[in-house]
Short mmCIF file of C-alpha atoms in Angstrom, two decimals:
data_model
loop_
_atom_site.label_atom_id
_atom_site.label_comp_id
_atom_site.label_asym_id
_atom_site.label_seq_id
_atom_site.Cartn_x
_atom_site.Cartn_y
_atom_site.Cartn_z
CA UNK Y 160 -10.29 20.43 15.00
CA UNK Y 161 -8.43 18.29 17.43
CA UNK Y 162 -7.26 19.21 21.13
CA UNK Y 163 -4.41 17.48 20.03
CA UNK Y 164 -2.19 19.96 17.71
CA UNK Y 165 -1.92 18.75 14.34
CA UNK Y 166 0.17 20.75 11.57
CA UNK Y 167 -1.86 21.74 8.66
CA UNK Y 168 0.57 19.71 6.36
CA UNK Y 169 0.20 16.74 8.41
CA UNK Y 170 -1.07 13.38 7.01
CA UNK Y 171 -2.67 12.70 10.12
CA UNK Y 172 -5.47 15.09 10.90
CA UNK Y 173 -8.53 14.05 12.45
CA UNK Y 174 -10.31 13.64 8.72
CA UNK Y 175 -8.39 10.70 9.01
CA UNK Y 176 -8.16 8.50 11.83
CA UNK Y 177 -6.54 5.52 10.54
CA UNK Y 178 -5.46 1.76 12.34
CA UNK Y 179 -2.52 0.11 13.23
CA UNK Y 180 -0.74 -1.60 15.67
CA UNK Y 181 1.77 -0.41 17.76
CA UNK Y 182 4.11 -1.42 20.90
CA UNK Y 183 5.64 0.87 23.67
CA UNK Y 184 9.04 0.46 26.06
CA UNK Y 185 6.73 0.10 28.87
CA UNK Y 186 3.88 -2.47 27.14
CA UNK Y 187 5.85 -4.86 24.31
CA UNK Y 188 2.44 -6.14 23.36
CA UNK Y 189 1.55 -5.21 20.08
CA UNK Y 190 -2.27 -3.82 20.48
CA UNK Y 191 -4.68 -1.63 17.95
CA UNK Y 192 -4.34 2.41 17.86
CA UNK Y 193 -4.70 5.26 15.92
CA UNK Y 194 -2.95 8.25 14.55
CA UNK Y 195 -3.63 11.96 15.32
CA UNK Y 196 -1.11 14.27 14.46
CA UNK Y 197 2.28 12.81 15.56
CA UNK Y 198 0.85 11.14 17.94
CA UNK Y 199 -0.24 7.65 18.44
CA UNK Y 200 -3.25 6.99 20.54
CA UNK Y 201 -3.54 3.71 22.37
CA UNK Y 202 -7.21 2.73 21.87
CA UNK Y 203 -6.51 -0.61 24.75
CA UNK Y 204 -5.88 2.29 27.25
CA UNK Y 205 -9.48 3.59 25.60
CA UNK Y 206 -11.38 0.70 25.55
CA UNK Y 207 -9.79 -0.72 28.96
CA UNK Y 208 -11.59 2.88 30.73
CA UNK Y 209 -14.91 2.03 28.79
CA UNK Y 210 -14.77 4.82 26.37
CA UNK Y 211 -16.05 2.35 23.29
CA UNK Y 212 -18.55 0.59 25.03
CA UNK Y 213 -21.35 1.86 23.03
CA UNK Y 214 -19.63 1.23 19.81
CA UNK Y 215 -17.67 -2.33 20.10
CA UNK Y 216 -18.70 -5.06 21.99
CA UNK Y 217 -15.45 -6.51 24.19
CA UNK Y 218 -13.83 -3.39 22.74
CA UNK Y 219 -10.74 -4.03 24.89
CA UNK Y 220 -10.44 -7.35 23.81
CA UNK Y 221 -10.98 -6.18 20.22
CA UNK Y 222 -8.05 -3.96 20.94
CA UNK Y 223 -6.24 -5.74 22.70
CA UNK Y 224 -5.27 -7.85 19.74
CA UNK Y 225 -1.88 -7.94 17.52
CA UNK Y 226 -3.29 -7.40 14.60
CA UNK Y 227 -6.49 -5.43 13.22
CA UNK Y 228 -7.96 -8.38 12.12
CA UNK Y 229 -10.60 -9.13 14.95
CA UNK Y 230 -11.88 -5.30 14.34
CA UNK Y 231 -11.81 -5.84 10.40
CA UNK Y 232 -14.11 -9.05 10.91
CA UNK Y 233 -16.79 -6.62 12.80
CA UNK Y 234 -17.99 -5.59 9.52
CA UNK Y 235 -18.38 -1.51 8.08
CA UNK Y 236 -20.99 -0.14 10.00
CA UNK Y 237 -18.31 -0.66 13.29
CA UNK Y 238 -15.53 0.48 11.56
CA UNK Y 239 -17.43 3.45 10.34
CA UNK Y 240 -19.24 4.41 13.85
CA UNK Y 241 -15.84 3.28 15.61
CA UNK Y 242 -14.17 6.04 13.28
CA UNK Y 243 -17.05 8.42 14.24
CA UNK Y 244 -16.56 8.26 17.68
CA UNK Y 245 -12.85 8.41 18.07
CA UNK Y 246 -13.44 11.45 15.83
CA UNK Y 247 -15.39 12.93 18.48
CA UNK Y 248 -13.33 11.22 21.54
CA UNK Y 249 -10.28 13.85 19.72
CA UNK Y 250 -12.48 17.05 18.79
CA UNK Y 251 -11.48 19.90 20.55
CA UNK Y 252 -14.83 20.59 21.98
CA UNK Y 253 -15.13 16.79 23.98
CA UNK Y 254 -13.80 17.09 27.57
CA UNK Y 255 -13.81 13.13 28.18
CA UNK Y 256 -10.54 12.58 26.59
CA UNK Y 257 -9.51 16.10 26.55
CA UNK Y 258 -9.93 16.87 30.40
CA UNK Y 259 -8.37 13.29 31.78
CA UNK Y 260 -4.89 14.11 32.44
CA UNK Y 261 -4.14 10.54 33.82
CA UNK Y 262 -5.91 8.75 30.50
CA UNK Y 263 -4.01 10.88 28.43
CA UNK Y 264 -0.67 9.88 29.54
CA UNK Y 265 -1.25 6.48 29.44
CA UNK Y 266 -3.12 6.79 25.92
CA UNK Y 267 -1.30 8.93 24.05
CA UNK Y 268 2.44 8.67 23.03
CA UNK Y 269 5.03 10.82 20.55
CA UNK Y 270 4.92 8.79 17.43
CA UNK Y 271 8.87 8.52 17.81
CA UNK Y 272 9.05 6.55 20.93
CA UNK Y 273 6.65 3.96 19.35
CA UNK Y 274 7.13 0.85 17.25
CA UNK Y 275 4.61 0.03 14.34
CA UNK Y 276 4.32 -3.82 13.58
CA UNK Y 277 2.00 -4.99 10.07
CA UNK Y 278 -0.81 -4.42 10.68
CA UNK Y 279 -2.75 -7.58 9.97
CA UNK Y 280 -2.61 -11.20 9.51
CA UNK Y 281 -2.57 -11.79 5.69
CA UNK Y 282 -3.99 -14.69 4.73
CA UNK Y 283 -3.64 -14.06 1.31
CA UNK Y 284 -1.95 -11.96 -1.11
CA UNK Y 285 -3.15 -11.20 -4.32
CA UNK Y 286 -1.57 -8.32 -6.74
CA UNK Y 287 -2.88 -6.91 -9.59
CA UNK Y 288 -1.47 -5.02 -12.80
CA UNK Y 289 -3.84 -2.81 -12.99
CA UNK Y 290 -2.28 0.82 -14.21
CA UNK Y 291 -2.85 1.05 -18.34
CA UNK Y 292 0.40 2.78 -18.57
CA UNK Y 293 2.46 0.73 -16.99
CA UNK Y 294 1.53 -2.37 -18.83
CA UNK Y 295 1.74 -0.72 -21.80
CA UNK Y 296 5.04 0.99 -20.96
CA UNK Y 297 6.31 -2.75 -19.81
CA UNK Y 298 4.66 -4.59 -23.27
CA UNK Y 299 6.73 -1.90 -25.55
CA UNK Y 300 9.81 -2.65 -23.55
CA UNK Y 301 9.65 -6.61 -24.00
CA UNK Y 302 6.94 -7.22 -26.91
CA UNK Y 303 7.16 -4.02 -28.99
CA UNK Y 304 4.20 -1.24 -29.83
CA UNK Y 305 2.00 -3.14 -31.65
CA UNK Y 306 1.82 -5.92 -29.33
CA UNK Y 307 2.40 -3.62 -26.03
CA UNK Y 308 -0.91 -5.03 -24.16
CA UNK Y 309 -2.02 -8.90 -23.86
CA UNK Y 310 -5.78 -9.22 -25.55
CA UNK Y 311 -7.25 -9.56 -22.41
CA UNK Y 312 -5.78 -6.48 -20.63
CA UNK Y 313 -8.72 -4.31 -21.26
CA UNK Y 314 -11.40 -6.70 -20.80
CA UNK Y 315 -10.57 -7.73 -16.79
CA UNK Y 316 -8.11 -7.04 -14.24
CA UNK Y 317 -4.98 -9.15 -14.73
CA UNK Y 318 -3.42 -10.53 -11.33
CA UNK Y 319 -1.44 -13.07 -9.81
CA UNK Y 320 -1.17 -14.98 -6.13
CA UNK Y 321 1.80 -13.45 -4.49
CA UNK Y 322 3.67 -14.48 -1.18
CA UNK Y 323 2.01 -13.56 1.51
CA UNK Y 324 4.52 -14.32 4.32
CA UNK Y 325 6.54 -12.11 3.38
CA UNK Y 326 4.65 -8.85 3.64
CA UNK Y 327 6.76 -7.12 5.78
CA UNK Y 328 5.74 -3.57 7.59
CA UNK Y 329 7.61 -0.44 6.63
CA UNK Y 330 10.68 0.43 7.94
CA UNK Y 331 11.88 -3.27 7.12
CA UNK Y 332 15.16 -3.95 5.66
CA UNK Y 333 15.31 -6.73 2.92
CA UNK Y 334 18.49 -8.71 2.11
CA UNK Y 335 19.08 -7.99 -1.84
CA UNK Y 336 17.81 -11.69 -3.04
CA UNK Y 337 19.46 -14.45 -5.36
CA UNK Y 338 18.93 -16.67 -7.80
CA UNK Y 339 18.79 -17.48 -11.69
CA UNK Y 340 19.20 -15.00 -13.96
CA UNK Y 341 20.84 -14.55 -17.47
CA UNK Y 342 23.50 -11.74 -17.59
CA UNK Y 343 24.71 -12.19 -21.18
CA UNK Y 344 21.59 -12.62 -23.42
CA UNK Y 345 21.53 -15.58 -25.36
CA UNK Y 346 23.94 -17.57 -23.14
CA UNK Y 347 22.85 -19.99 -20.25
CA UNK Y 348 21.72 -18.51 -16.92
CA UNK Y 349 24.28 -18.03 -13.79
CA UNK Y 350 22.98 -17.91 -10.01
CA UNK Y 351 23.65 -14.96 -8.18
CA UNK Y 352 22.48 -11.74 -6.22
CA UNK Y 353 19.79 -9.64 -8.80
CA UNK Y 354 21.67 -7.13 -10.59
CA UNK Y 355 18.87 -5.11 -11.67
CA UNK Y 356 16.92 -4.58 -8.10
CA UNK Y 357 13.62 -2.73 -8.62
CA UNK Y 358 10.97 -1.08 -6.60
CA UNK Y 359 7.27 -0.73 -7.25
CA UNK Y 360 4.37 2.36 -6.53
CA UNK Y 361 1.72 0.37 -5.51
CA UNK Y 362 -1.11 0.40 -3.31
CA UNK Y 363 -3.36 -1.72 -1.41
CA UNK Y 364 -6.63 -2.53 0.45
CA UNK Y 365 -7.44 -5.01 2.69
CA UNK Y 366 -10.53 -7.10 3.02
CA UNK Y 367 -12.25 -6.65 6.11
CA UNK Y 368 -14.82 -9.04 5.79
CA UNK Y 369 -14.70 -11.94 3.07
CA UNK Y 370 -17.43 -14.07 1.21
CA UNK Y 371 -18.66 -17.50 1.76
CA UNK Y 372 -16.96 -20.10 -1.16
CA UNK Y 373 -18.88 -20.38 -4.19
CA UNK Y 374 -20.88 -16.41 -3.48
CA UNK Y 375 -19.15 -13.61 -5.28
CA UNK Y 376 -18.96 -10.33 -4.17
CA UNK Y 377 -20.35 -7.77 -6.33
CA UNK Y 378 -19.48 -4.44 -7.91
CA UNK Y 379 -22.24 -2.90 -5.83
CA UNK Y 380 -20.95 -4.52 -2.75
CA UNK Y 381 -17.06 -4.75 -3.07
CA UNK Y 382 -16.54 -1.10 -0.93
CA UNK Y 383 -18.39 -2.72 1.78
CA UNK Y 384 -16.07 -5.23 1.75
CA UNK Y 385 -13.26 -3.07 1.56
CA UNK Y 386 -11.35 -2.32 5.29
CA UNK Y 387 -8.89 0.41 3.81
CA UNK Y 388 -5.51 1.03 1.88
CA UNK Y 389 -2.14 1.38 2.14
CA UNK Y 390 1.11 2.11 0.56
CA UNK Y 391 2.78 -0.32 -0.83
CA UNK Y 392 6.48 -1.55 -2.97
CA UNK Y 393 6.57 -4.48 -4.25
CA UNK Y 394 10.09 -4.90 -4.40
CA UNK Y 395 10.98 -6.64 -8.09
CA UNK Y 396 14.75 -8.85 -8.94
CA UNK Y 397 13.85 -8.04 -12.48
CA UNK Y 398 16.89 -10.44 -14.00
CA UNK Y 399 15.66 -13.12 -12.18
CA UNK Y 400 11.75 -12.21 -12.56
CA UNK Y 401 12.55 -12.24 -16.88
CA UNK Y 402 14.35 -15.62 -16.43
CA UNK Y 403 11.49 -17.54 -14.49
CA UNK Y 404 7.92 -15.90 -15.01
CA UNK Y 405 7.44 -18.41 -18.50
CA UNK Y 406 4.64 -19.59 -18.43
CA UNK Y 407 3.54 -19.52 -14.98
CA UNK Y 408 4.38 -16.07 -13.67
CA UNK Y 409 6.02 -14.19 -10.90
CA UNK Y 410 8.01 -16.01 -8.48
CA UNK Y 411 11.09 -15.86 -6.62
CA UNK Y 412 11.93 -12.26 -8.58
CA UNK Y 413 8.72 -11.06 -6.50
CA UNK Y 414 8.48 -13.33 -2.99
CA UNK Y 415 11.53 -11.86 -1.36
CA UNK Y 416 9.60 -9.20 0.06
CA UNK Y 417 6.62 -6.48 -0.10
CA UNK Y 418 6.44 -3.28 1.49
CA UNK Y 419 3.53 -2.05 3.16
CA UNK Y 420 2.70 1.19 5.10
CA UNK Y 421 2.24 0.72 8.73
CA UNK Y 422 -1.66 3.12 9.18
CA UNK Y 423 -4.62 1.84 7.37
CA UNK Y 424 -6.29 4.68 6.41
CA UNK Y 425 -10.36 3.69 5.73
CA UNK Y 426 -12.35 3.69 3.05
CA UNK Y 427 -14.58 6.24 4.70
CA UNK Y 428 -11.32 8.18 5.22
CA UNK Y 429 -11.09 8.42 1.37
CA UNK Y 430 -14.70 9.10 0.31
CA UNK Y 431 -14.24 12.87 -0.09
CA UNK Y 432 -11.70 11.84 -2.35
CA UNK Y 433 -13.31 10.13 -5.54
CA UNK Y 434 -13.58 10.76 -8.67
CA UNK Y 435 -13.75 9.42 -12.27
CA UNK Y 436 -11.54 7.08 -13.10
CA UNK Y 437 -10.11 6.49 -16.86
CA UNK Y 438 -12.37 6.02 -19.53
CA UNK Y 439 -12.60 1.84 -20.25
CA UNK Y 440 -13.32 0.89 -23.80
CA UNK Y 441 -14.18 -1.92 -24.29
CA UNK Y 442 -16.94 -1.52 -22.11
CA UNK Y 443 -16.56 -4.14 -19.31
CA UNK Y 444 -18.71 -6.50 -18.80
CA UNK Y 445 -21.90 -6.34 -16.52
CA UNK Y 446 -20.01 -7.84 -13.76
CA UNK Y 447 -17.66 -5.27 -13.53
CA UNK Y 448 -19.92 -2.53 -14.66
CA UNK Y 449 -19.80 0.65 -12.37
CA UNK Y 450 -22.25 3.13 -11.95
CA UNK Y 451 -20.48 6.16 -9.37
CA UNK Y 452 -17.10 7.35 -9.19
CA UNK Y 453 -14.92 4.46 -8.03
CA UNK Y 454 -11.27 5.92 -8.46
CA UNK Y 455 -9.19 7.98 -6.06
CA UNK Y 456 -7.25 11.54 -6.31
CA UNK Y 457 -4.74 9.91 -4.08
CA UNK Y 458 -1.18 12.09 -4.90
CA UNK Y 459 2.01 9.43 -5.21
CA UNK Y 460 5.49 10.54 -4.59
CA UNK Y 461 8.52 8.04 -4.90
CA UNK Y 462 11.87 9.13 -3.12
CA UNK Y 463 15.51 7.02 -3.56
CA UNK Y 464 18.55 7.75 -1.02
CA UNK Y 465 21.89 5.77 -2.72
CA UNK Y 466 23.87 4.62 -0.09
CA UNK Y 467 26.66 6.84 -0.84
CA UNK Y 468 24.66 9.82 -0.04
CA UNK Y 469 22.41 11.28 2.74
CA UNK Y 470 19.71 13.10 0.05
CA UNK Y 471 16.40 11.54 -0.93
CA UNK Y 472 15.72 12.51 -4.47
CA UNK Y 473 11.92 12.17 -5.98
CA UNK Y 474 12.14 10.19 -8.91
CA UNK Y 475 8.28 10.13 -9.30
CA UNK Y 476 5.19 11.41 -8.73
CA UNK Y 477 2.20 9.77 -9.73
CA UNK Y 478 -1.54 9.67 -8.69
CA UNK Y 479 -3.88 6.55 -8.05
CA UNK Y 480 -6.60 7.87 -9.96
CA UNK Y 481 -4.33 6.87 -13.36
CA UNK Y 482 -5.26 3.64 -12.42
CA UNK Y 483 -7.60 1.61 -15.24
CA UNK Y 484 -9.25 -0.97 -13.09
CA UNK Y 485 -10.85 0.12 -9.65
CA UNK Y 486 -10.12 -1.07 -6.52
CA UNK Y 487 -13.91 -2.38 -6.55
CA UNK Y 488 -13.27 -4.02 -9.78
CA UNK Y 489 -10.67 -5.89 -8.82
CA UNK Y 490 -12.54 -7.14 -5.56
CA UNK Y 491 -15.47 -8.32 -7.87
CA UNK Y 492 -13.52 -10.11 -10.24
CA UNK Y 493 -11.41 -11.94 -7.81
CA UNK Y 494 -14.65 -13.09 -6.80
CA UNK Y 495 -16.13 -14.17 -9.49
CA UNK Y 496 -15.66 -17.54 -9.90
CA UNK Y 497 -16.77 -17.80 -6.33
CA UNK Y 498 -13.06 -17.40 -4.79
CA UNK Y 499 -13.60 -17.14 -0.82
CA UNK Y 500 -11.87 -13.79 0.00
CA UNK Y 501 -10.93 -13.80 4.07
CA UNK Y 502 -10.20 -10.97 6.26
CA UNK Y 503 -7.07 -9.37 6.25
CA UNK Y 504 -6.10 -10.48 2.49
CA UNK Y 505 -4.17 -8.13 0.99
CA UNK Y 506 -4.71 -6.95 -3.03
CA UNK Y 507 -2.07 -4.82 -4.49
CA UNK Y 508 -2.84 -2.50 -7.04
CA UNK Y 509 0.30 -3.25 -9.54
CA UNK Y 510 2.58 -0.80 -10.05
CA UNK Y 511 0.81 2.97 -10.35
CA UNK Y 512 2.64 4.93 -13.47
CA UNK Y 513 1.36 8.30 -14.82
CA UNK Y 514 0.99 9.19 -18.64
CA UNK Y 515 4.45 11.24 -18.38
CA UNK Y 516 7.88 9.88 -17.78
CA UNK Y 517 8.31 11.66 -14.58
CA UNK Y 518 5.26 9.88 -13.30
CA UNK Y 519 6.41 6.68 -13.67
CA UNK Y 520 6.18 4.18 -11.00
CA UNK Y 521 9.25 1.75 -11.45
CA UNK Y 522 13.05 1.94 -11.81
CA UNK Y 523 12.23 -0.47 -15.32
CA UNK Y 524 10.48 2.43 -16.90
CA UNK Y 525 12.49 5.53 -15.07
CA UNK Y 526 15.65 3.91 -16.76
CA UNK Y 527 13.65 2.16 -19.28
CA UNK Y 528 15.25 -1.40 -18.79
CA UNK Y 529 18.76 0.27 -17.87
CA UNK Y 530 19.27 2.32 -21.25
CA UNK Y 531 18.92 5.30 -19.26
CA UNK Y 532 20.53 7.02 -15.84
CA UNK Y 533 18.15 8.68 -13.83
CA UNK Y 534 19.27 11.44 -12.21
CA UNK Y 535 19.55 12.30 -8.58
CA UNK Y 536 20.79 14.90 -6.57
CA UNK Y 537 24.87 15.36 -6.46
CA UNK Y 538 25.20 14.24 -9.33
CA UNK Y 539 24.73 10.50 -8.50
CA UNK Y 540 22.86 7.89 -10.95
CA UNK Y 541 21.17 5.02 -11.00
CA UNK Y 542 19.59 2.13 -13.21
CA UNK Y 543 18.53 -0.20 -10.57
CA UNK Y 544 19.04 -0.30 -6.76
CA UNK Y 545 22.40 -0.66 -5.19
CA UNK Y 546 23.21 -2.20 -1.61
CA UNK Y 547 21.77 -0.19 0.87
CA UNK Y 548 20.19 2.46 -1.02
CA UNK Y 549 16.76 2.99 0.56
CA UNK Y 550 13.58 4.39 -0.84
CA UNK Y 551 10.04 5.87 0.60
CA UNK Y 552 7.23 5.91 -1.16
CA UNK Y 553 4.44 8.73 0.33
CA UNK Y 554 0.63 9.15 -0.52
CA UNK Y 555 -2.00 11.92 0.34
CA UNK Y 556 -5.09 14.35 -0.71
CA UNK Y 557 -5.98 17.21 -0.39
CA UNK Y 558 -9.57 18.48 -1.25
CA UNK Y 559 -11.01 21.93 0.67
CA UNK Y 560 -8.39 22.42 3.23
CA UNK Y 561 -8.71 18.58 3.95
CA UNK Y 562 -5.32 16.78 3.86
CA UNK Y 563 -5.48 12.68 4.33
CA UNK Y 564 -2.47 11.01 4.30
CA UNK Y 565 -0.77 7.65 4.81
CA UNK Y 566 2.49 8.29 6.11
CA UNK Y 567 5.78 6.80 4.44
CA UNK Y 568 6.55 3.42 3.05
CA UNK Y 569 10.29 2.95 3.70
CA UNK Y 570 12.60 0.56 3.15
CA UNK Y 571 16.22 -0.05 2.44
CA UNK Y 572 18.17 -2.93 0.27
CA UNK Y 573 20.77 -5.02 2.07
CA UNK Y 574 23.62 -6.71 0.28
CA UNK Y 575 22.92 -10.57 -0.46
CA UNK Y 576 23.73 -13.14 2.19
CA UNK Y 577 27.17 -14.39 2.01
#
């Protein structure tokens, strides 16, 4: 328990102690903290009165920095003993945070009165389409039933380079993009604002440390690797993304912007949290072979406000642990052909839908490519996004009494620029 009060529903208890980076009205530098509660804790102000000087060498200079990357490049055993000790810094029972009045009020802040900025530099951004049911859901809609999943799908994790400038940190508005799409099938493509403006459940981990070029990381390995996940939408113009992605892939339907949750919560966070993931048949190859419990019982919960109302409805709730390829297994076969991973790459999970409609993780499959409304409250409807409708995704477990969170993923579609 934490001398700092925490509500028992919060996503933020001290099982968790995730990173970010943060700003105040009196100190505009962006700099590392955590989250307690709703409360941010400034660990500069920490490291500036020595309180991690067992734990991180030139901790204040390590927090000091706008981004987490500096801390991600120190490798798992600091992140895990840095975890530890702010875990004990905030325990009811430790007076050296507890007692110092002064510290405290330069440390600690309401989590209203500060700003959250992304919380690394990403190098690189890779994601993934990784969920069974959503590429099969996505195959029946475009190739039929009996040709609903690519041969390869079940013998490695499919994935694609995305853009990694514009990752953007939640709370982010996004201008509703343009470009080519058809909007009478069978006659010649127009240019224009997307007309059928998705969103996507994702989620992601970033690589705290990387691997030299030409040495894979392996399945044993890849958690080690592993800094910690967030939420994340990968916002989808699915006219323009159907006109374009022939034969190369993704492009401009999918580089406008990406979503991501501003707390990393760490893979140590998440341990308690494993457990089988789907059965894979075919077996997959040694490579990807695992051995322990490698998914996560990590609850998913999709919300949509239309502009013309102040309600959130939840369209969807879903749960990472549907998700056919691991996190590890994804890391591994990245790496397999000796890609160089660096720290602070981001690798999205693909889009996260359930084996029931209501668990699906896309507007595409809610409407099922617009032949059906989906229903929110008052009586409003949607098929795709609208200008200025806004949506939050939201992620937690719960195991034991034990509630781990990651906050909201939120974000709101602008019209197109004029």
């Amino acid at each position: 328990m934490s001398f700092i009060e925490t509500k028992p529903d919060s996503d933020f208890s001290i099982h968790n102690i995730p990173f970010g980076i943060i700003s105040t009205s009196h100190n505009a530098a962006p700099r590392v903290a955590t989250r307690i509660g709703d409360f941010a804790v400034d660990l500069s102000v920490l490291a500036q009165a020595g309180l991690f000087s067992s734990v991180v060498a030139d901790a204040q200079g390590v927090f000091s920095q706008p981004t987490l990357n500096l801390f991600m490049s120190l490798g798992k055993p600091v992140w895990s003993a840095t975890r530890k000790h702010i875990q004990k810094l905030l325990s009811a029972s430790e007076a050296t945070l507890r007692d110092n009045k002064d510290l405290l009020e330069r440390a600690v802040f309401p989590i209203n009165t500060v700003k959250t900025h992304l919380p690394a530099n990403i190098g690189d951004y890779t994601d993934f389409y990784a969920s069974k049911e959503h590429a099969t859901n996505v195959g029946i809609m475009f190739r039929g039933k009996e040709n609903a999943l690519m041969p390869n799908w079940t013998h490695l994790p499919v994935g694609y380079h995305g853009r990694a400038s514009s990752v953007v940190v939640s709370g982010t508005e996004l201008k509703r993009p343009q470009g080519q799409r058809v909007v009478v099938k069978g006659e010649a493509p127009q240019y224009g604002p997307s007309l059928r403006m998705d969103c996507e459940l994702e989620m992601a981990f970033l690589v705290g440390t990387g691997n030299n070029l030409g040495e894979p990381i392996t399945i044993d390995n890849a958690k080690d690797h592993m800094f910690g996940v967030v939420l994340m939408n990968d916002w989808s113009a699915r006219d323009i993304q159907a006109w374009e992605y022939v034969p190369l892939g993704p492009f401009l339907g999918k580089n406008f912007g990406t979503t991501v949750s501003a707390w990393v919560v760490t893979m140590d966070a998440l341990e308690p949290f494993l457990v089988p993931g789907p059965v894979q048949e075919p077996k997959p190859m040694a490579y990807l072979a695992e051995s322990t419990a490698s998914a996560y019982n990590i609850n998913l919960e999709v919300k949509l406000k239309p502009a013309e109302s102040s309600k959130y409805s939840v369209i969807s709730r879903s749960n990472l642990k549907y998700m056919y390829w691991s996190f590890a297994q994804q890391l591994a076969h990245h790496t397999v052909n000796g890609c160089n991973m660096r720290t602070g790459d981001l690798c999205g999970s693909g889009t996260i839908s359930g084996p029931t409609e209501d668990s699906f993780g896309s507007l595409l499959e809610l409407s099922w490519s617009g032949a059906k409304d989906i229903q929110l409250e008052d009586g409003i409807t949607r098929k795709f996004l609208n200008d200025n409708d806004e949506m939050i995704l939201a992620g937690w477990c719960e195991k034991d009494g034990v509630r781990v969170g990651f906050g909201e993923c939120h974000g709101k579609i602008l019209p197109a620029r004029v």
